[in-house]
XYZ file of C-alpha atoms in Angstrom:
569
model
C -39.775 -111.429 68.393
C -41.692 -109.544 70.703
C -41.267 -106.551 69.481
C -42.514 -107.621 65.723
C -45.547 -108.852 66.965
C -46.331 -105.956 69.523
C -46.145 -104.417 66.191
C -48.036 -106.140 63.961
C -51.067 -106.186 66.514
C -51.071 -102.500 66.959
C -50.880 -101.752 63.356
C -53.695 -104.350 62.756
C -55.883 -102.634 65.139
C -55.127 -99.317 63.408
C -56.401 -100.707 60.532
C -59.361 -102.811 62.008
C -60.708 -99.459 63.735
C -60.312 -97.446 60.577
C -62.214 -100.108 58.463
C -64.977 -100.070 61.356
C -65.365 -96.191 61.201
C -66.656 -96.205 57.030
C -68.251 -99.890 57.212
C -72.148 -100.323 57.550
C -74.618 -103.013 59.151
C -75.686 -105.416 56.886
C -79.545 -106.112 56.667
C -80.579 -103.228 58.875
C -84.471 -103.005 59.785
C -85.988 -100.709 61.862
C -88.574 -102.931 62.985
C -92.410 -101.560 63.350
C -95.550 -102.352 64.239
C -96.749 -102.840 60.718
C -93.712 -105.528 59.543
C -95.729 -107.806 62.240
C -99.000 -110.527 61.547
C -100.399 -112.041 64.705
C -99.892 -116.239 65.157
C -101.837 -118.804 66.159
C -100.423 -117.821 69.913
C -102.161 -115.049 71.378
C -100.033 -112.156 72.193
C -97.354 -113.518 69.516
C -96.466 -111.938 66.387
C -93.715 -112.801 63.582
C -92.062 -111.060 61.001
C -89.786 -112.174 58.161
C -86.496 -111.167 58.480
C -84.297 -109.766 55.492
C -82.804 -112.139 53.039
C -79.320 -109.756 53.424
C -79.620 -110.057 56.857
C -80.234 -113.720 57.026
C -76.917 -114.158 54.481
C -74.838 -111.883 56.714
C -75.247 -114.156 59.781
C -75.011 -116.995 57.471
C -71.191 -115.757 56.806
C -70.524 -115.055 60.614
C -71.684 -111.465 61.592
C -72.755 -111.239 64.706
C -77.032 -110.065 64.476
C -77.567 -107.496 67.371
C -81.084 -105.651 68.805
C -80.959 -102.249 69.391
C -83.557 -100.121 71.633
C -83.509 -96.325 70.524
C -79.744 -96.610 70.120
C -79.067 -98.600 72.786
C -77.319 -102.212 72.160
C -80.246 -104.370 74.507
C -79.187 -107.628 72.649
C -76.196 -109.692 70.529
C -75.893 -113.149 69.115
C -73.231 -115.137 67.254
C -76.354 -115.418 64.622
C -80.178 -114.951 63.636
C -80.670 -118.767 64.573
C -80.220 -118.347 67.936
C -81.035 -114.949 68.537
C -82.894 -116.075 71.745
C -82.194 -117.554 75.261
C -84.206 -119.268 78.370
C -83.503 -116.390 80.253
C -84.765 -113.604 77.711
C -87.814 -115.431 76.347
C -88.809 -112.178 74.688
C -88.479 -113.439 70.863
C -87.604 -116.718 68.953
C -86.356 -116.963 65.730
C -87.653 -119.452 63.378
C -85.110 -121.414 61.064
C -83.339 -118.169 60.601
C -86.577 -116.742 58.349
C -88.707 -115.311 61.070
C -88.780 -113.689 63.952
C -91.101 -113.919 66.743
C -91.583 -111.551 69.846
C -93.898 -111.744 72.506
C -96.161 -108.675 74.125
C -93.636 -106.989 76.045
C -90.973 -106.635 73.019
C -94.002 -105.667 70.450
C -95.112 -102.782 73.033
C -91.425 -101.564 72.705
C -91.818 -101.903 69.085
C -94.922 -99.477 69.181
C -93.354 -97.001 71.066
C -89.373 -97.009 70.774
C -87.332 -97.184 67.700
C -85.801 -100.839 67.864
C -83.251 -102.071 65.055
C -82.323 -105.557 64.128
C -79.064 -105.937 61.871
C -76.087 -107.453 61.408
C -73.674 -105.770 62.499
C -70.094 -105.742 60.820
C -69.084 -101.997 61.952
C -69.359 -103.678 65.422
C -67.568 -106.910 64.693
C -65.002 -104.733 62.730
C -64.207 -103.216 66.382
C -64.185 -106.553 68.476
C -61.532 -107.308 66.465
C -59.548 -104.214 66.542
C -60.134 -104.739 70.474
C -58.682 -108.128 69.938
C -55.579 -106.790 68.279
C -55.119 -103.988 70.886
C -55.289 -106.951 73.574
C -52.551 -109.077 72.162
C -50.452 -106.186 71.298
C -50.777 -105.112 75.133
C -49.785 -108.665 75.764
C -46.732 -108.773 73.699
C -45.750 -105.373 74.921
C -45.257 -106.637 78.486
C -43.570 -109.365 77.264
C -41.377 -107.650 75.216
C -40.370 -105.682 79.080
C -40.628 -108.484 80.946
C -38.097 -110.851 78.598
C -34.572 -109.087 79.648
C -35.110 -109.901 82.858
C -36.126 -113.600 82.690
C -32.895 -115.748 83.926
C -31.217 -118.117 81.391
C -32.271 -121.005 83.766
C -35.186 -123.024 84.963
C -36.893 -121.881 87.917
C -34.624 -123.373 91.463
C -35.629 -126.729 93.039
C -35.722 -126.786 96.312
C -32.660 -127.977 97.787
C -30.902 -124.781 95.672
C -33.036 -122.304 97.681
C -31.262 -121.422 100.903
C -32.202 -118.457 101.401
C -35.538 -118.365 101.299
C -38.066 -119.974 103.483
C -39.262 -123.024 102.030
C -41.982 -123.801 104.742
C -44.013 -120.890 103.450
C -43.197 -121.542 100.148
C -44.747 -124.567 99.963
C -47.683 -123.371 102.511
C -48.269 -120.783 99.942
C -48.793 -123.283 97.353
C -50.771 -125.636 99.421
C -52.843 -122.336 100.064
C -53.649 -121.612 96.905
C -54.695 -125.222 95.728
C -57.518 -124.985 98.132
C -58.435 -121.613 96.512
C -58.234 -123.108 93.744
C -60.112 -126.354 94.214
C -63.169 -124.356 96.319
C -63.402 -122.279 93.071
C -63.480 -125.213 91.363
C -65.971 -126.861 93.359
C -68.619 -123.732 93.006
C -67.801 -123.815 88.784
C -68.306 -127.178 88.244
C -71.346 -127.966 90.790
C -74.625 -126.401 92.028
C -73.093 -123.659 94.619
C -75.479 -125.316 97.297
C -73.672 -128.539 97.419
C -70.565 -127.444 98.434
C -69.465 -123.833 98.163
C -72.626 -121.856 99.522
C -72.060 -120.468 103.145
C -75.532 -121.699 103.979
C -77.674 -124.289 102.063
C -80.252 -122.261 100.625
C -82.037 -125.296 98.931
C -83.279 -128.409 100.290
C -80.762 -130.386 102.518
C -82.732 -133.355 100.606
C -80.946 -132.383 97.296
C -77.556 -131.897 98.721
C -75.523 -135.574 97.810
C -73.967 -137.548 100.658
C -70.507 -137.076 99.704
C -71.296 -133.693 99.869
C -72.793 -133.769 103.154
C -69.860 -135.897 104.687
C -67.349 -132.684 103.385
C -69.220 -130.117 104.737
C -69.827 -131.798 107.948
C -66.149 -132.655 108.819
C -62.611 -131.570 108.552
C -62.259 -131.831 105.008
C -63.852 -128.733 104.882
C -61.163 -126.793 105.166
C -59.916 -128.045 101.603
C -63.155 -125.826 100.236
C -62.511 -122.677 102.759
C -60.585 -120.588 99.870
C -61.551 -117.209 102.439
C -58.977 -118.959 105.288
C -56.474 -119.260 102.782
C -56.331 -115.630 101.828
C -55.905 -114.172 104.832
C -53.121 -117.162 105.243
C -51.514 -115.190 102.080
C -51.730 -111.718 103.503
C -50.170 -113.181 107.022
C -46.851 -114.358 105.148
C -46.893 -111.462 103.116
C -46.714 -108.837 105.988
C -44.217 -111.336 107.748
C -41.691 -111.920 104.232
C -42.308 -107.676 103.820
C -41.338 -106.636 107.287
C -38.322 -108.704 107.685
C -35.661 -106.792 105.762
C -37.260 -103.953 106.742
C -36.474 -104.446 110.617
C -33.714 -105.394 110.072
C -32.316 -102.828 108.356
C -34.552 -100.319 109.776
C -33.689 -97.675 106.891
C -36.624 -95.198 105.505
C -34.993 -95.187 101.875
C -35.647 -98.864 101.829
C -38.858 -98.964 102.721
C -39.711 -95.924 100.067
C -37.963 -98.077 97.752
C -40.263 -101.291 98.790
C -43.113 -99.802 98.211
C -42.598 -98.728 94.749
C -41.141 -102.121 93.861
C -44.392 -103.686 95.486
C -46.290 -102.233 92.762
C -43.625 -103.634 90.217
C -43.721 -106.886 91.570
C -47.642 -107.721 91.394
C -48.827 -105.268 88.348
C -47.310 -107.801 85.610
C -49.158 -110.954 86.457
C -52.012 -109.195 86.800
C -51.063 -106.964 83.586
C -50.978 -110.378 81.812
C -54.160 -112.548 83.366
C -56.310 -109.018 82.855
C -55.871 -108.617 78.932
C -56.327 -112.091 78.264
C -59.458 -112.314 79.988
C -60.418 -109.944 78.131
C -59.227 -111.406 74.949
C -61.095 -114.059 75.802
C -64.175 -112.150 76.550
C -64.417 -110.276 73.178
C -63.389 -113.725 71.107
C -66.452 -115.498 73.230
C -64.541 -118.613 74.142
C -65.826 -118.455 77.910
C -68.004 -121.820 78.107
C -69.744 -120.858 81.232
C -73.313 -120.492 79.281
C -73.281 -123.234 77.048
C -72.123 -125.506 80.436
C -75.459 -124.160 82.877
C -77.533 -125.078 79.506
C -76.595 -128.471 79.242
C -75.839 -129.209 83.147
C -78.540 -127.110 84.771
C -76.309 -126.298 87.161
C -76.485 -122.610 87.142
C -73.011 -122.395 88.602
C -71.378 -118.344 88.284
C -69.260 -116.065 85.976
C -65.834 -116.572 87.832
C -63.968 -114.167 85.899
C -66.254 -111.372 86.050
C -66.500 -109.492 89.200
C -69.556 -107.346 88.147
C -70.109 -103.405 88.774
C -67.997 -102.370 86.036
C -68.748 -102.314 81.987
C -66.789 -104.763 80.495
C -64.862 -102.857 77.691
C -61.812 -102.476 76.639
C -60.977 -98.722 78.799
C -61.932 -100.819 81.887
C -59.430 -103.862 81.382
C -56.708 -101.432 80.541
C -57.788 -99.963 83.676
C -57.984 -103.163 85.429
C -54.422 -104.132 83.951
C -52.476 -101.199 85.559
C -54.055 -100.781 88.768
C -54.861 -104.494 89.697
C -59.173 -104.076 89.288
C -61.123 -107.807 88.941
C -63.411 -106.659 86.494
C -62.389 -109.457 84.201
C -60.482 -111.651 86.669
C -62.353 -112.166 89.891
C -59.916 -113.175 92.712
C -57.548 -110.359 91.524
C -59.572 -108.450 93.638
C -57.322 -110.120 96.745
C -54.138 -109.046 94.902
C -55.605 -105.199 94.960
C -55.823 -105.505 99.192
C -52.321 -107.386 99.409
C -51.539 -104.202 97.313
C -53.016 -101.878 99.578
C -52.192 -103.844 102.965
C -48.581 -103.813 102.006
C -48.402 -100.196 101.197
C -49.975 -100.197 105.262
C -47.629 -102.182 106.272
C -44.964 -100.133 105.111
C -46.496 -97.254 106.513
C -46.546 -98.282 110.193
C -42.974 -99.625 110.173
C -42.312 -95.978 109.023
C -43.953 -94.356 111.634
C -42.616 -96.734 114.217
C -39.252 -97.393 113.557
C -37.353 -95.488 115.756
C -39.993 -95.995 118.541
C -38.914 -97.809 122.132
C -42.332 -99.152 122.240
C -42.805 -99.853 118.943
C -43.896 -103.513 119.748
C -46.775 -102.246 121.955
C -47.596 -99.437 119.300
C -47.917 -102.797 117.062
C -50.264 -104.804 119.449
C -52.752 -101.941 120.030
C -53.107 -101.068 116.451
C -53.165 -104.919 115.799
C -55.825 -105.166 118.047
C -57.994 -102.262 116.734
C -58.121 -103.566 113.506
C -59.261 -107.277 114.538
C -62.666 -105.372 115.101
C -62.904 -102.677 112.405
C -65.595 -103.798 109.846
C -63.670 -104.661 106.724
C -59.918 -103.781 108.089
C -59.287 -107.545 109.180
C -57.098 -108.128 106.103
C -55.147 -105.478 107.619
C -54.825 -106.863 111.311
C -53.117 -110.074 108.779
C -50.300 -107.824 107.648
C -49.646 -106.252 111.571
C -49.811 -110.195 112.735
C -47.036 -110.879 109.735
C -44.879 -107.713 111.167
C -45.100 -108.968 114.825
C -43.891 -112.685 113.610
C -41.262 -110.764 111.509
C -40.316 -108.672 114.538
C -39.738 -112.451 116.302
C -37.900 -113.638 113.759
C -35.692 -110.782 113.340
C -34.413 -110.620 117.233
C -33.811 -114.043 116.924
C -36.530 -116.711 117.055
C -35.761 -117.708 114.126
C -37.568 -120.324 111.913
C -37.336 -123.822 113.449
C -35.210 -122.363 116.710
C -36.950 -123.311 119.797
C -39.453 -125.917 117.958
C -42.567 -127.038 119.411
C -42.546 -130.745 120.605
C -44.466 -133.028 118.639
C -47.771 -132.818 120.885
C -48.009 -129.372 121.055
C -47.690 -129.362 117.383
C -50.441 -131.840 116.802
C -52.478 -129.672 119.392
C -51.940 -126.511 117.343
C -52.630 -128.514 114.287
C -56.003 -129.441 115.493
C -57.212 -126.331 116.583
C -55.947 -124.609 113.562
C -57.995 -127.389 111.278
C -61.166 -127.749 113.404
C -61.424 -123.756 113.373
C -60.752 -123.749 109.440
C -63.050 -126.640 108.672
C -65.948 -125.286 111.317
C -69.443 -123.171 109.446
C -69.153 -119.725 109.216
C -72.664 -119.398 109.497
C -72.830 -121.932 112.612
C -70.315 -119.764 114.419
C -72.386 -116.549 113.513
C -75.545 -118.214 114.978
C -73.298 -118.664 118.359
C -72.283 -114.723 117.890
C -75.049 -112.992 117.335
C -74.263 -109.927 115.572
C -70.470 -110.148 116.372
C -69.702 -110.414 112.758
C -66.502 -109.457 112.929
C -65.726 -111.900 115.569
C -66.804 -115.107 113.218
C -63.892 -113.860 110.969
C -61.642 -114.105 113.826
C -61.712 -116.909 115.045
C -62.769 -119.221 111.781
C -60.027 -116.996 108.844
C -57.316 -115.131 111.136
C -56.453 -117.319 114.311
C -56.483 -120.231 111.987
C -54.401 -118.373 109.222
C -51.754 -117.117 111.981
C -51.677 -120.941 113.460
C -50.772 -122.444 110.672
C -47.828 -120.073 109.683
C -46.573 -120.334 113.462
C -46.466 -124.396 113.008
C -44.824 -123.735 109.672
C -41.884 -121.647 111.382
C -41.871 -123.671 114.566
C -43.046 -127.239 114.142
C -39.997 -129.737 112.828
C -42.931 -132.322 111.634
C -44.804 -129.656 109.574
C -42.050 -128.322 108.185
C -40.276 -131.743 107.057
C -43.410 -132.186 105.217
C -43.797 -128.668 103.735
C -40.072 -128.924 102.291
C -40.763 -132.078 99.619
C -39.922 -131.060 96.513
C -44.046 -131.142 95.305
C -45.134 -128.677 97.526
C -42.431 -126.605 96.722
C -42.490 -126.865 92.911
C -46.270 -126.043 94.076
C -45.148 -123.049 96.280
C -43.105 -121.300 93.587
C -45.977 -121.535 91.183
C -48.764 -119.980 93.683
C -48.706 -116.587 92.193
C -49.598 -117.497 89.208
C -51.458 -120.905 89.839
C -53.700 -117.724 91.594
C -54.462 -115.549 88.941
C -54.540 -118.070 86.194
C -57.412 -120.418 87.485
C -60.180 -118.480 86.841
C -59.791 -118.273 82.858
C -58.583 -121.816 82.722
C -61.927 -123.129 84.139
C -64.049 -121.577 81.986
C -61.799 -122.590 79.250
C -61.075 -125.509 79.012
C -62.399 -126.956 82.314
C -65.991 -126.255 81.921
C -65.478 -126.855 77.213
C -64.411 -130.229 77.998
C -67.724 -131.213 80.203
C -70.119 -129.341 77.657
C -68.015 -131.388 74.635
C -68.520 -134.651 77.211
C -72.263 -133.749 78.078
C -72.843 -132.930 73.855
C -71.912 -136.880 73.271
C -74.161 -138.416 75.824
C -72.031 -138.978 78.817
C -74.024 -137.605 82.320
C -73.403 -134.316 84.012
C -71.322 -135.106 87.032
C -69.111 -137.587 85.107
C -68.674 -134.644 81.689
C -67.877 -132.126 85.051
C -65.420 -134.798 86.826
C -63.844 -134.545 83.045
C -63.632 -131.165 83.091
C -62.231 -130.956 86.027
C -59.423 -132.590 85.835
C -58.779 -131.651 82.389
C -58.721 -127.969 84.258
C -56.436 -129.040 86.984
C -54.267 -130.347 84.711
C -54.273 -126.997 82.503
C -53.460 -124.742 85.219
C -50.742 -126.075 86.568
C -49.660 -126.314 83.208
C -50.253 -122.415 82.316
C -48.734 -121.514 85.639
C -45.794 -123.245 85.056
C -45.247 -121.124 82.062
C -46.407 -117.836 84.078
C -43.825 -118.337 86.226
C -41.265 -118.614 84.302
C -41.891 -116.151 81.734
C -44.074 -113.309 84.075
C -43.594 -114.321 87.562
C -39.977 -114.279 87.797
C -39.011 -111.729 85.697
C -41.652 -109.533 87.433
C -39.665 -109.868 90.625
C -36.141 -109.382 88.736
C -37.608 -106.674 87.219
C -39.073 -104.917 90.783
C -35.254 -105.534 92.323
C -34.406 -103.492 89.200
C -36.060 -101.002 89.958
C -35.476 -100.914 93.494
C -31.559 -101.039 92.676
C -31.940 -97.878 90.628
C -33.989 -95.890 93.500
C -30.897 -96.561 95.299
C -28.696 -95.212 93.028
C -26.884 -98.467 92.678
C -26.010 -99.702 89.344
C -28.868 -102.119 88.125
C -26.161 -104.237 85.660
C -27.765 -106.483 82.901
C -31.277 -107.324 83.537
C -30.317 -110.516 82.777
C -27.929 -111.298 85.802
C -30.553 -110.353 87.978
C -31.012 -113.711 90.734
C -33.306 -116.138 90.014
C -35.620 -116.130 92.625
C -35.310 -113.689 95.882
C -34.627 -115.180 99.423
C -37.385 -114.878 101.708
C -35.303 -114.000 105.172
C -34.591 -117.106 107.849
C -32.010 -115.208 109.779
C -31.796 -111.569 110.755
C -28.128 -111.208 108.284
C -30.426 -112.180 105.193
C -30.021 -109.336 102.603
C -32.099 -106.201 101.761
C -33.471 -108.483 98.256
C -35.857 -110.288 100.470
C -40.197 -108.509 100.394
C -41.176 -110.519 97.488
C -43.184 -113.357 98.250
C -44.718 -115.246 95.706
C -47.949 -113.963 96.697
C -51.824 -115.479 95.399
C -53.791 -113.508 97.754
């Protein structure tokens, strides 16, 4: 099936782009100082648009501005060729259009062209087509390898480590919901590091989860560096314990294999969604007010079509924001592998581990790095045998270690910098990696904790977190943020239309990532072991009889088909 539609979208695009190259705007003018008459508003003037021009927007072509040849300014159509944040010209029942001083000075002295302009909506939907056809490509890859059966409950998963499983999952629901939180309300209430605004205008519910431990349910920054601590751990394992350079040569090229699909899959449909304009984040600041951010977009980069391929293959967050975490887990694994490398026949090794571990705590910007060394050196534990939930902590110093681990989560960044001074890199210490390497130590050594991380919702919740991840930021714009402008539109209030919204989004994206998983997230990892099989020279088989889901190691005899974590860094 896939391979009929891959087809049909790439041959539509052909088409689409060929019809683009010979077709013309529609109701050009080349606007000039003479077309204008002065209005009853000083430093105003209006001119009457074309009738052909008026028609063509009337039938859907989008009406764009150009400034000598340069596209300055686009609009589904003439009537509302205008904005609150570009009050440079209105347009008047789709008849006239007015511009203020600044845009008539332009008009004196640059060549500036109103049309509409069907070469250019010609080629949005070429780009469309290329962007499904992408999409159907990797499915077309990806579907050999998906397993004839549902994704594993937990009580089937033996070998793997449920507790960070389900830790993963729990992670990335609080990435999730502080994401949430700064799309749906004013930053300043919740999200902001520091209140910027009035304390006045913050609300009291508000107040009361900033102000006490609950706070760590917004602190998505903890959680990633919680991700990139079990990844280095789940990586290193096998590794150690088979303490072979081939497989680590062959990890690292299935670590590329293992993230690139997901991220293949959530980059072209952002885009999609992009060019097709179904993002609702405008229309929801102009009826909330709320002036809440672009989550998807990352900024710095043009958003066209070269740069989401680009994005696709080597995991950029042009068009998906917090892939930009799944780039470093890219990176820091490929470190990772790197030291074990170097160190593996080493006496010392450990030590070797501790000083570079130590180094990188205070490197500006290498403290996602010091996350993957921590992983190795629980790994190394693990591996000569502490293993998970041997020697477990009695049940107060569990609750002490829980405490610490939640007060240091939930605490102000900015509070803790006022204490530090300039010690930047110290803040992230102690308030994202001490808590992030707690938590996984009570996970692996706390009886309690881990009775509760191995119930089956956290770990249907766990083996969706990769793509519960990468998913979240297109579903809120969506449908999270439609629904509230649709609520807002029939004259229900803000916060209840966003309370809507949200759960409408909530609900959506566990949906989606449901579906992810199954048909991208697994088969992505099948399809990595694949390729790791046939570095090895072994015979790779049918795709299809490739396992289900791989074991993440709790004893040192687990096999070499452990590394993959379900990662949402």
């Amino acid at each position: 099936m896939f391979d009929v539609l891959s087809l049909l979208a790439a041959v539509c695009a052909l088409a689409l782009m060929a019809a683009g190259v010979f077709a013309k705007r529609v109701g050009e003018i080349a606007l000039r100082t003479d077309h204008f008459k002065a209005s009853k508003t000083e430093s105003v003037r209006f001119a009457r648009l074309p009738k052909d021009l008026r028609e063509a927007s009337a039938r859907g072509l989008p009406v764009r501005l150009w400034l000598d040849g340069v596209l300055v300014k686009e609009a589904a159509s003439v009537d509302v060729l205008t904005s609150v944040e570009d009050p440079q010209y209105r347009v008047k029942a789709g008849t006239m259009i007015y511009v203020n001083g600044l845009l008539y000075e332009k008009v004196a002295t640059e060549r500036v062209v109103l049309a509409a302009d069907l070469p250019g909506k010609l080629s949005d939907w070429s780009k469309l087509a290329v962007a499904l056809a992408s999409l159907f490509v990797m499915f077309r890859i990806l579907v050999p390898f998906r397993p004839p059966v549902a994704v594993s409950s937990g009580a089937e998963r033996k070998g793997r480590l449920v507790v960070l499983d389900s830790l993963r999952g729990i992670a990335a629901m609080i990435v999730v919901l502080m994401h949430a939180a700064g799309t749906f309300l004013p930053g300043h209430w919740l999200t902001d590091v520091e209140v910027t605004k009035a304390w006045a205008e913050v609300p009291g519910w508000a107040k009361l989860v900033r102000n006490s431990p609950l706070a760590i349910l917004l602190n998505g920054s903890l959680m990633v560096h919680l991700f990139w601590v079990m990844s280095g751990l789940v990586l290193a394992a096998p590794l150690l314990k088979n303490q072979s350079h081939q497989q680590i040569a062959r990890s690292a090229v299935k670590r590329y294999f293992r993230l690139m699909p997901l991220a293949f899959v959530t980059t072209m449909a952002s885009y999609f969604l992009h060019v097709a304009s179904w993002y609702s984040v405008e229309e929801f600041n102009s009826v909330t007010r709320f002036g809440v951010p672009m989550l998807v977009f990352s900024g710095g980069s043009e958003l066209s079509l070269v740069t989401a391929v680009r994005d696709a293959f080597f995991l950029g967050s042009s068009f998906n924001m917090p892939l930009w975490t799944i780039n470093f887990e890219f990176l820091g694994s490929l470190f990772l592998f790197g030291v074990v490398a170097c160190t593996l026949t080493l006496e010392r090794r450990r030590l070797v581990w501790c000083v570079v571990f130590v180094v990188l705590m205070f490197v500006p910007g290498c403290l996602y790095l010091a996350d993957f060394i921590a992983g190795l050196i629980l790994a190394d534990s693990l591996v000569v045998g502490i293993r998970a939930g041997a020697c477990p902590l009695r049940r107060v110093q569990s609750v002490a270690i829980g405490v610490v681990a939640v007060a240091l989560g939930a605490v102000s960044p900015a509070w803790v910098a006022s204490l530090l001074g300039p010690v930047s890199e110290l803040e992230s210490v102690l308030t994202k990696f001490v808590p992030a390497v707690l938590f996984v130590f009570l996970a692996l050594r706390s009886q309690g904790f881990g009775a509760v991380l191995k119930r089956g919702p956290l770990v249907w919740l766990g083996e969706r977190s990769f793509a519960l991840y990468v998913v979240h930021s297109l579903t809120v714009h969506l449908f999270g943020q439609w629904v509230a402008v649709a609520c807002v539109r029939q004259g229900l209030g803000a916060l209840t239309s966003t309370l809507l919204g949200f759960v409408v989004f909530i609900i959506t994206t566990l949906v989606l990532s449901d579906w992810l998983t199954k048909w991208v997230d697994i088969p992505s990892t099948n399809f990595a072991n694949f390729v790791g099989r046939w570095l090895a020279g072994v015979s790779p088989g049918e795709p299809a009889k490739v396992s289900v889901i791989e074991p993440i190691p709790d004893t040192p005899e687990t096999s070499e088909e452990v590394a993959m974590p379900r990662e949402t860094a």
